[in-house]
Amino acid sequence: MATDTHMQTKSGKITIVALVENKPGVLNRVVSLFRRRAFNVDSLTVGRTHKPHVSRMTIVVDSERMSPFKIKANLEKLVNVIDVQVLNRAPHVSRDLVLIKVRTDGAERSNGVTTVCEHYPAKIIDMGPEFAIIEMSGTEEFVEQFIDELREFDIVELVRTGVVAMGRGTRIQDTEYQPIINGNNVHKNVV
Amino acid sequence: MQLTGGEIIMECLLREGVDVMFGYPGGAILPTYDAMTKYLDRLHHVLVRHEQGASHMADGYARATGKVGVCIATSGPGATNLITGLATAMMDSSPIVAITGQVPVAAIGSDAFQETDVTGATLPVTKHNYLVMDVEELAYTIKEAFYIARSGRPGPVLIDVPKDIQNAKTEFIYPEAEIHLPGYRPQSSATEDEIQAALELIHTAERPVILAGHGVTISGASRELQELAERCNIPIAQTLLGKGNVPENHPLVIGWMGMHGDACVNHAIQEADLLIALGMRFDDRVTGNIKTYSPNSKKIHVDIDPSELNKNVPSDVPIAGDLKTVLRQWLSQLEQRSHAAWINRIRDWQEDADERDILKHDISDPLLTPQVINDLWKYTDGNALTVSDVGQHQMLEAQYYPHQRPSMMLTSGGLGTMGYGLPAAIGAKFGQPDEEVWAIVGDGGFQMTLVELATARQENININIAVINNNFLGMVRQWQELFYDKRYNATPMFTPDFCKLAEAYGIPSMRVTKREQVQESVEFARSIDGPVLIEYMVEKEEMVYPMVAAGADLHDMKRRPKPGEK
Ligand SMILES: Cc1ncc(C[n+]2csc(CCOP(=O)(O)OP(=O)(O)O)c2C)c(N)n1
């Protein structure tokens, strides 16, 4: 069985995690900042957290071309960005998730795909006579290695979530932020 | 009390201490203009002639007072006309709140009449912006907008308010609580380690130079800066926007830096062993070639905006903090030092520059811009609030009109916006009615916003407009002369008879063609209570020296020959 030896961000890349207010338009502000400062982004994911008013972004950039501290300082200038941490030196885990649709008609193909999947922590989540959908997650590098092995079969569709990451151990990135002013949730409709 | 959105806007402006707003009405902002009628005794509205003028006026008001300037426009074209002024304010950290009308909430996204995605369009040129979708949030949003505009590194903030939100009624409760924004922490001071690291460099430097920028003015740190310079005997170089933050006749002020700055200052920067950069951002017009910039110096850089640190020039001691606070921290432990030899060296360079000064060339015809500016300085006792436009006259104003107080020279530095001068001067005069305000503008830039002559007339605002007419887009012509073999494409310029034009607006005017008339023109301008225009007919092909060509090394300056030299 192939193992994910790397736990964290691919070498040459830097992972930045930003907690942002969960409001419409915030993603646009971040993307607009990256465009205007010519920051080249490898991947950017955004999703809600356990707190309804806080979203979390994971941003991966090429360390050769970008100073993560420049990006951090600029992100922190955005009013809706609550907290930014650069994860590259701190121990952390990172995960990318991929869905792959492959052709499975014919026993040879179908057996081949199954064999590759057995070597990885992959799941076949939809199996039909002609196509199967496979799900696998791991570090970016591990996911790429898996995709490479499947290339000899016929990949017809592929989607990746982009990298999400989290610091390990006692390192906790959270915010006390509560959007309550004068007893009212004032921000609900201001973009 | 039940109020409409429009009335809430007015109530909130009053509570922010606003007394004047610059604007232009239209369909989507009409409810607010209607609500305004009940407030006009306390809130003066200045009707501009183009919304760009409104944003520059708000900017001029803000820079002259340190308070937030307010401008108002309708949706679509009204709002897009503000953009140049917002971008100008953004670059120069000027606090503005812009309020724009928007199509009704239900029509947003439908390409309704006069609909523009204004929050989208202004995202890169504002510090922050809002689209208010619920009247309940209007008051808090306005309070937050003013707070963001004026705190930390100031800048423009835009609030887009759909028409139906301006009409909607709600119980008005002013949010008294302090603004708390989770991701916005504008004030900070230096850590003890940072203080010690800075002091160590300051105490051991042999050839230190202070680079004093706009941040000194914004932070109100002039006295602290002067104290630092005096106690350690350190020469002060100012940026264009920093001019006057310490009186320019102070013996330690050696001049201003950069492309058309003083040669002695640029030499000093290149030979320094320590640069103490305070509230400035190492713009490319200030550094020249970044690779050869001040090669042997350590750098201390203090700025309230952490993203400015290590952006253009790496620093040995970067400190993110409010300048006044940080300087006070330093001063409590700062020892005395003396740098007599170093300062003498700089004075020698200065003498060389004095010999090259065109005023020493004894030219009586034609009239030269430096003569005009020098004489304006002389006859206004060096005490006027000057607002320049952009071009040669702007650089010459900086060279020949030294200022003794902060916020007395307003100019579009970062964006270099032609057309800034006249409207910003109108705004400045509203903010500082007791100052003598002179707009010093080129014939090119003046023509971009001269429609505001009508605003000046309608308001009978007491400003003096000096039009420096060289019949050229002078600064561009200078580049064509130096770098494009004098191919003067699109720079010679027809200009109207500006005096007749002034007359058409009902504005008194005078044309000056000889140096002897400059004094008379100042007296004439001072005798008129209201706008007045003086047109100075100057040499068509003047050059601004010294000049560091774009991208050249800072010490590699094109100089004016000394008299008798070729
Ligand atoms: C809005 C805008 N457009 C173009 C320019 C480029 N530009 C810089 S200086 C200049 C010439 C200005 O000419 P004028 O106003 O006559 O002043 P002068 O240089 O002759 O003193 C131009 C076109 C600019 N700075 N701003």
mmCIF file with all atom_site columns, C-alpha atoms in Angstrom, chain A residues 23-136:
data_model
loop_
_atom_site.group_PDB
_atom_site.id
_atom_site.type_symbol
_atom_site.label_atom_id
_atom_site.label_alt_id
_atom_site.label_comp_id
_atom_site.label_asym_id
_atom_site.label_entity_id
_atom_site.label_seq_id
_atom_site.pdbx_PDB_ins_code
_atom_site.Cartn_x
_atom_site.Cartn_y
_atom_site.Cartn_z
_atom_site.occupancy
_atom_site.B_iso_or_equiv
_atom_site.pdbx_formal_charge
_atom_site.auth_seq_id
_atom_site.auth_comp_id
_atom_site.auth_asym_id
_atom_site.auth_atom_id
_atom_site.pdbx_PDB_model_num
ATOM 1   C CA . LYS A 1 23  ? -20.276 37.764 4.663   1.00 0.00 ? 23  LYS A CA 1
ATOM 2   C CA . PRO A 1 24  ? -21.096 38.070 1.007   1.00 0.00 ? 24  PRO A CA 1
ATOM 3   C CA . GLY A 1 25  ? -18.342 39.749 -0.963  1.00 0.00 ? 25  GLY A CA 1
ATOM 4   C CA . VAL A 1 26  ? -15.426 38.740 1.257   1.00 0.00 ? 26  VAL A CA 1
ATOM 5   C CA . LEU A 1 27  ? -14.099 36.150 -1.195  1.00 0.00 ? 27  LEU A CA 1
ATOM 6   C CA . ASN A 1 28  ? -14.279 38.830 -3.873  1.00 0.00 ? 28  ASN A CA 1
ATOM 7   C CA . ARG A 1 29  ? -12.166 41.168 -1.740  1.00 0.00 ? 29  ARG A CA 1
ATOM 8   C CA . VAL A 1 30  ? -9.503  38.528 -1.239  1.00 0.00 ? 30  VAL A CA 1
ATOM 9   C CA . VAL A 1 31  ? -9.401  37.543 -4.892  1.00 0.00 ? 31  VAL A CA 1
ATOM 10  C CA . SER A 1 32  ? -9.342  41.187 -5.962  1.00 0.00 ? 32  SER A CA 1
ATOM 11  C CA . LEU A 1 33  ? -6.398  41.808 -3.631  1.00 0.00 ? 33  LEU A CA 1
ATOM 12  C CA . PHE A 1 34  ? -4.435  38.912 -5.133  1.00 0.00 ? 34  PHE A CA 1
ATOM 13  C CA . ARG A 1 35  ? -5.114  40.091 -8.651  1.00 0.00 ? 35  ARG A CA 1
ATOM 14  C CA . ARG A 1 36  ? -4.188  43.691 -7.982  1.00 0.00 ? 36  ARG A CA 1
ATOM 15  C CA . ARG A 1 37  ? -0.973  42.851 -6.152  1.00 0.00 ? 37  ARG A CA 1
ATOM 16  C CA . ALA A 1 38  ? -0.072  40.225 -8.753  1.00 0.00 ? 38  ALA A CA 1
ATOM 17  C CA . PHE A 1 39  ? 0.063   37.468 -6.118  1.00 0.00 ? 39  PHE A CA 1
ATOM 18  C CA . ASN A 1 40  ? -0.013  34.161 -7.919  1.00 0.00 ? 40  ASN A CA 1
ATOM 19  C CA . VAL A 1 41  ? -2.160  31.629 -6.187  1.00 0.00 ? 41  VAL A CA 1
ATOM 20  C CA . ASP A 1 42  ? -1.831  27.891 -6.594  1.00 0.00 ? 42  ASP A CA 1
ATOM 21  C CA . SER A 1 43  ? -5.057  27.057 -4.849  1.00 0.00 ? 43  SER A CA 1
ATOM 22  C CA . LEU A 1 44  ? -7.606  28.807 -2.707  1.00 0.00 ? 44  LEU A CA 1
ATOM 23  C CA . THR A 1 45  ? -10.369 27.096 -0.808  1.00 0.00 ? 45  THR A CA 1
ATOM 24  C CA . VAL A 1 46  ? -13.027 28.633 1.348   1.00 0.00 ? 46  VAL A CA 1
ATOM 25  C CA . GLY A 1 47  ? -15.688 27.122 3.569   1.00 0.00 ? 47  GLY A CA 1
ATOM 26  C CA . ARG A 1 48  ? -17.659 27.703 6.728   1.00 0.00 ? 48  ARG A CA 1
ATOM 27  C CA . THR A 1 49  ? -16.363 26.759 10.166  1.00 0.00 ? 49  THR A CA 1
ATOM 28  C CA . HIS A 1 50  ? -18.070 25.577 13.333  1.00 0.00 ? 50  HIS A CA 1
ATOM 29  C CA . LYS A 1 51  ? -18.920 29.228 13.996  1.00 0.00 ? 51  LYS A CA 1
ATOM 30  C CA . PRO A 1 52  ? -21.588 30.503 11.641  1.00 0.00 ? 52  PRO A CA 1
ATOM 31  C CA . HIS A 1 53  ? -20.074 33.999 11.259  1.00 0.00 ? 53  HIS A CA 1
ATOM 32  C CA . VAL A 1 54  ? -16.550 32.791 10.497  1.00 0.00 ? 54  VAL A CA 1
ATOM 33  C CA . SER A 1 55  ? -15.258 31.280 7.261   1.00 0.00 ? 55  SER A CA 1
ATOM 34  C CA . ARG A 1 56  ? -11.847 29.802 6.754   1.00 0.00 ? 56  ARG A CA 1
ATOM 35  C CA . MET A 1 57  ? -9.620  30.067 3.712   1.00 0.00 ? 57  MET A CA 1
ATOM 36  C CA . THR A 1 58  ? -6.602  27.975 2.852   1.00 0.00 ? 58  THR A CA 1
ATOM 37  C CA . ILE A 1 59  ? -4.333  29.611 0.316   1.00 0.00 ? 59  ILE A CA 1
ATOM 38  C CA . VAL A 1 60  ? -1.360  27.875 -1.282  1.00 0.00 ? 60  VAL A CA 1
ATOM 39  C CA . VAL A 1 61  ? 1.254   29.943 -3.109  1.00 0.00 ? 61  VAL A CA 1
ATOM 40  C CA . ASP A 1 62  ? 4.558   29.303 -4.798  1.00 0.00 ? 62  ASP A CA 1
ATOM 41  C CA . SER A 1 63  ? 7.293   30.179 -2.289  1.00 0.00 ? 63  SER A CA 1
ATOM 42  C CA . GLU A 1 64  ? 9.870   30.858 -4.986  1.00 0.00 ? 64  GLU A CA 1
ATOM 43  C CA . ARG A 1 65  ? 7.907   33.797 -6.290  1.00 0.00 ? 65  ARG A CA 1
ATOM 44  C CA . MET A 1 66  ? 5.982   35.155 -3.356  1.00 0.00 ? 66  MET A CA 1
ATOM 45  C CA . SER A 1 67  ? 6.855   36.265 0.119   1.00 0.00 ? 67  SER A CA 1
ATOM 46  C CA . PRO A 1 68  ? 4.180   34.800 2.391   1.00 0.00 ? 68  PRO A CA 1
ATOM 47  C CA . PHE A 1 69  ? 4.684   37.693 4.800   1.00 0.00 ? 69  PHE A CA 1
ATOM 48  C CA . LYS A 1 70  ? 3.835   40.192 2.107   1.00 0.00 ? 70  LYS A CA 1
ATOM 49  C CA . ILE A 1 71  ? 0.640   38.262 1.449   1.00 0.00 ? 71  ILE A CA 1
ATOM 50  C CA . LYS A 1 72  ? -0.135  38.065 5.151   1.00 0.00 ? 72  LYS A CA 1
ATOM 51  C CA . ALA A 1 73  ? 0.391   41.805 5.662   1.00 0.00 ? 73  ALA A CA 1
ATOM 52  C CA . ASN A 1 74  ? -1.851  42.631 2.738   1.00 0.00 ? 74  ASN A CA 1
ATOM 53  C CA . LEU A 1 75  ? -4.552  40.156 3.735   1.00 0.00 ? 75  LEU A CA 1
ATOM 54  C CA . GLU A 1 76  ? -4.597  41.615 7.223   1.00 0.00 ? 76  GLU A CA 1
ATOM 55  C CA . LYS A 1 77  ? -5.304  45.031 5.748   1.00 0.00 ? 77  LYS A CA 1
ATOM 56  C CA . LEU A 1 78  ? -8.689  43.799 4.557   1.00 0.00 ? 78  LEU A CA 1
ATOM 57  C CA . VAL A 1 79  ? -11.237 44.856 7.142   1.00 0.00 ? 79  VAL A CA 1
ATOM 58  C CA . ASN A 1 80  ? -13.139 41.556 6.963   1.00 0.00 ? 80  ASN A CA 1
ATOM 59  C CA . VAL A 1 81  ? -10.082 39.363 7.460   1.00 0.00 ? 81  VAL A CA 1
ATOM 60  C CA . ILE A 1 82  ? -9.837  38.389 11.122  1.00 0.00 ? 82  ILE A CA 1
ATOM 61  C CA . ASP A 1 83  ? -6.662  36.367 11.447  1.00 0.00 ? 83  ASP A CA 1
ATOM 62  C CA . VAL A 1 84  ? -3.914  35.159 9.110   1.00 0.00 ? 84  VAL A CA 1
ATOM 63  C CA . GLN A 1 85  ? -1.274  32.534 9.781   1.00 0.00 ? 85  GLN A CA 1
ATOM 64  C CA . VAL A 1 86  ? 1.508   31.232 7.598   1.00 0.00 ? 86  VAL A CA 1
ATOM 65  C CA . LEU A 1 87  ? 1.772   27.491 8.146   1.00 0.00 ? 87  LEU A CA 1
ATOM 66  C CA . ASN A 1 88  ? 4.854   26.545 6.203   1.00 0.00 ? 88  ASN A CA 1
ATOM 67  C CA . ARG A 1 89  ? 7.288   26.199 9.106   1.00 0.00 ? 89  ARG A CA 1
ATOM 68  C CA . ALA A 1 90  ? 4.881   25.036 11.760  1.00 0.00 ? 90  ALA A CA 1
ATOM 69  C CA . PRO A 1 91  ? 3.920   21.368 11.796  1.00 0.00 ? 91  PRO A CA 1
ATOM 70  C CA . HIS A 1 92  ? 0.588   20.967 10.119  1.00 0.00 ? 92  HIS A CA 1
ATOM 71  C CA . VAL A 1 93  ? -1.538  18.568 8.139   1.00 0.00 ? 93  VAL A CA 1
ATOM 72  C CA . SER A 1 94  ? -2.860  19.361 4.727   1.00 0.00 ? 94  SER A CA 1
ATOM 73  C CA . ARG A 1 95  ? -5.385  17.553 2.577   1.00 0.00 ? 95  ARG A CA 1
ATOM 74  C CA . ASP A 1 96  ? -6.574  17.719 -0.975  1.00 0.00 ? 96  ASP A CA 1
ATOM 75  C CA . LEU A 1 97  ? -9.579  15.681 -2.090  1.00 0.00 ? 97  LEU A CA 1
ATOM 76  C CA . VAL A 1 98  ? -10.075 14.352 -5.588  1.00 0.00 ? 98  VAL A CA 1
ATOM 77  C CA . LEU A 1 99  ? -13.001 12.764 -7.430  1.00 0.00 ? 99  LEU A CA 1
ATOM 78  C CA . ILE A 1 100 ? -12.050 10.881 -10.568 1.00 0.00 ? 100 ILE A CA 1
ATOM 79  C CA . LYS A 1 101 ? -14.378 9.353  -13.113 1.00 0.00 ? 101 LYS A CA 1
ATOM 80  C CA . VAL A 1 102 ? -12.697 6.535  -15.028 1.00 0.00 ? 102 VAL A CA 1
ATOM 81  C CA . ARG A 1 103 ? -13.839 4.192  -17.749 1.00 0.00 ? 103 ARG A CA 1
ATOM 82  C CA . THR A 1 104 ? -14.421 0.681  -16.360 1.00 0.00 ? 104 THR A CA 1
ATOM 83  C CA . ASP A 1 105 ? -15.889 -1.232 -19.324 1.00 0.00 ? 105 ASP A CA 1
ATOM 84  C CA . GLY A 1 106 ? -14.113 -4.537 -19.882 1.00 0.00 ? 106 GLY A CA 1
ATOM 85  C CA . ALA A 1 107 ? -12.810 -6.763 -17.135 1.00 0.00 ? 107 ALA A CA 1
ATOM 86  C CA . GLU A 1 108 ? -9.186  -5.812 -17.677 1.00 0.00 ? 108 GLU A CA 1
ATOM 87  C CA . ARG A 1 109 ? -9.822  -2.126 -17.170 1.00 0.00 ? 109 ARG A CA 1
ATOM 88  C CA . SER A 1 110 ? -12.137 -2.618 -14.275 1.00 0.00 ? 110 SER A CA 1
ATOM 89  C CA . ASN A 1 111 ? -9.709  -4.947 -12.480 1.00 0.00 ? 111 ASN A CA 1
ATOM 90  C CA . GLY A 1 112 ? -6.817  -2.580 -13.116 1.00 0.00 ? 112 GLY A CA 1
ATOM 91  C CA . VAL A 1 113 ? -8.649  0.336  -11.584 1.00 0.00 ? 113 VAL A CA 1
ATOM 92  C CA . THR A 1 114 ? -9.663  -1.729 -8.591  1.00 0.00 ? 114 THR A CA 1
ATOM 93  C CA . THR A 1 115 ? -6.065  -2.849 -8.055  1.00 0.00 ? 115 THR A CA 1
ATOM 94  C CA . VAL A 1 116 ? -4.729  0.711  -8.088  1.00 0.00 ? 116 VAL A CA 1
ATOM 95  C CA . CYS A 1 117 ? -7.423  1.758  -5.668  1.00 0.00 ? 117 CYS A CA 1
ATOM 96  C CA . GLU A 1 118 ? -6.505  -1.048 -3.303  1.00 0.00 ? 118 GLU A CA 1
ATOM 97  C CA . HIS A 1 119 ? -3.014  0.412  -3.001  1.00 0.00 ? 119 HIS A CA 1
ATOM 98  C CA . TYR A 1 120 ? -4.322  3.752  -1.851  1.00 0.00 ? 120 TYR A CA 1
ATOM 99  C CA . PRO A 1 121 ? -6.800  4.952  0.747   1.00 0.00 ? 121 PRO A CA 1
ATOM 100 C CA . ALA A 1 122 ? -9.234  5.383  -2.127  1.00 0.00 ? 122 ALA A CA 1
ATOM 101 C CA . LYS A 1 123 ? -12.927 4.599  -2.262  1.00 0.00 ? 123 LYS A CA 1
ATOM 102 C CA . ILE A 1 124 ? -14.960 3.672  -5.278  1.00 0.00 ? 124 ILE A CA 1
ATOM 103 C CA . ILE A 1 125 ? -18.084 5.643  -4.511  1.00 0.00 ? 125 ILE A CA 1
ATOM 104 C CA . ASP A 1 126 ? -20.023 4.959  -7.699  1.00 0.00 ? 126 ASP A CA 1
ATOM 105 C CA . MET A 1 127 ? -19.594 1.802  -9.749  1.00 0.00 ? 127 MET A CA 1
ATOM 106 C CA . GLY A 1 128 ? -21.375 1.316  -13.033 1.00 0.00 ? 128 GLY A CA 1
ATOM 107 C CA . PRO A 1 129 ? -20.842 -0.968 -16.028 1.00 0.00 ? 129 PRO A CA 1
ATOM 108 C CA . GLU A 1 130 ? -19.074 1.771  -18.003 1.00 0.00 ? 130 GLU A CA 1
ATOM 109 C CA . PHE A 1 131 ? -17.746 4.302  -15.476 1.00 0.00 ? 131 PHE A CA 1
ATOM 110 C CA . ALA A 1 132 ? -16.716 4.501  -11.842 1.00 0.00 ? 132 ALA A CA 1
ATOM 111 C CA . ILE A 1 133 ? -16.165 7.477  -9.568  1.00 0.00 ? 133 ILE A CA 1
ATOM 112 C CA . ILE A 1 134 ? -13.243 7.222  -7.172  1.00 0.00 ? 134 ILE A CA 1
ATOM 113 C CA . GLU A 1 135 ? -12.656 9.393  -4.142  1.00 0.00 ? 135 GLU A CA 1
ATOM 114 C CA . MET A 1 136 ? -9.245  9.869  -2.570  1.00 0.00 ? 136 MET A CA 1
#
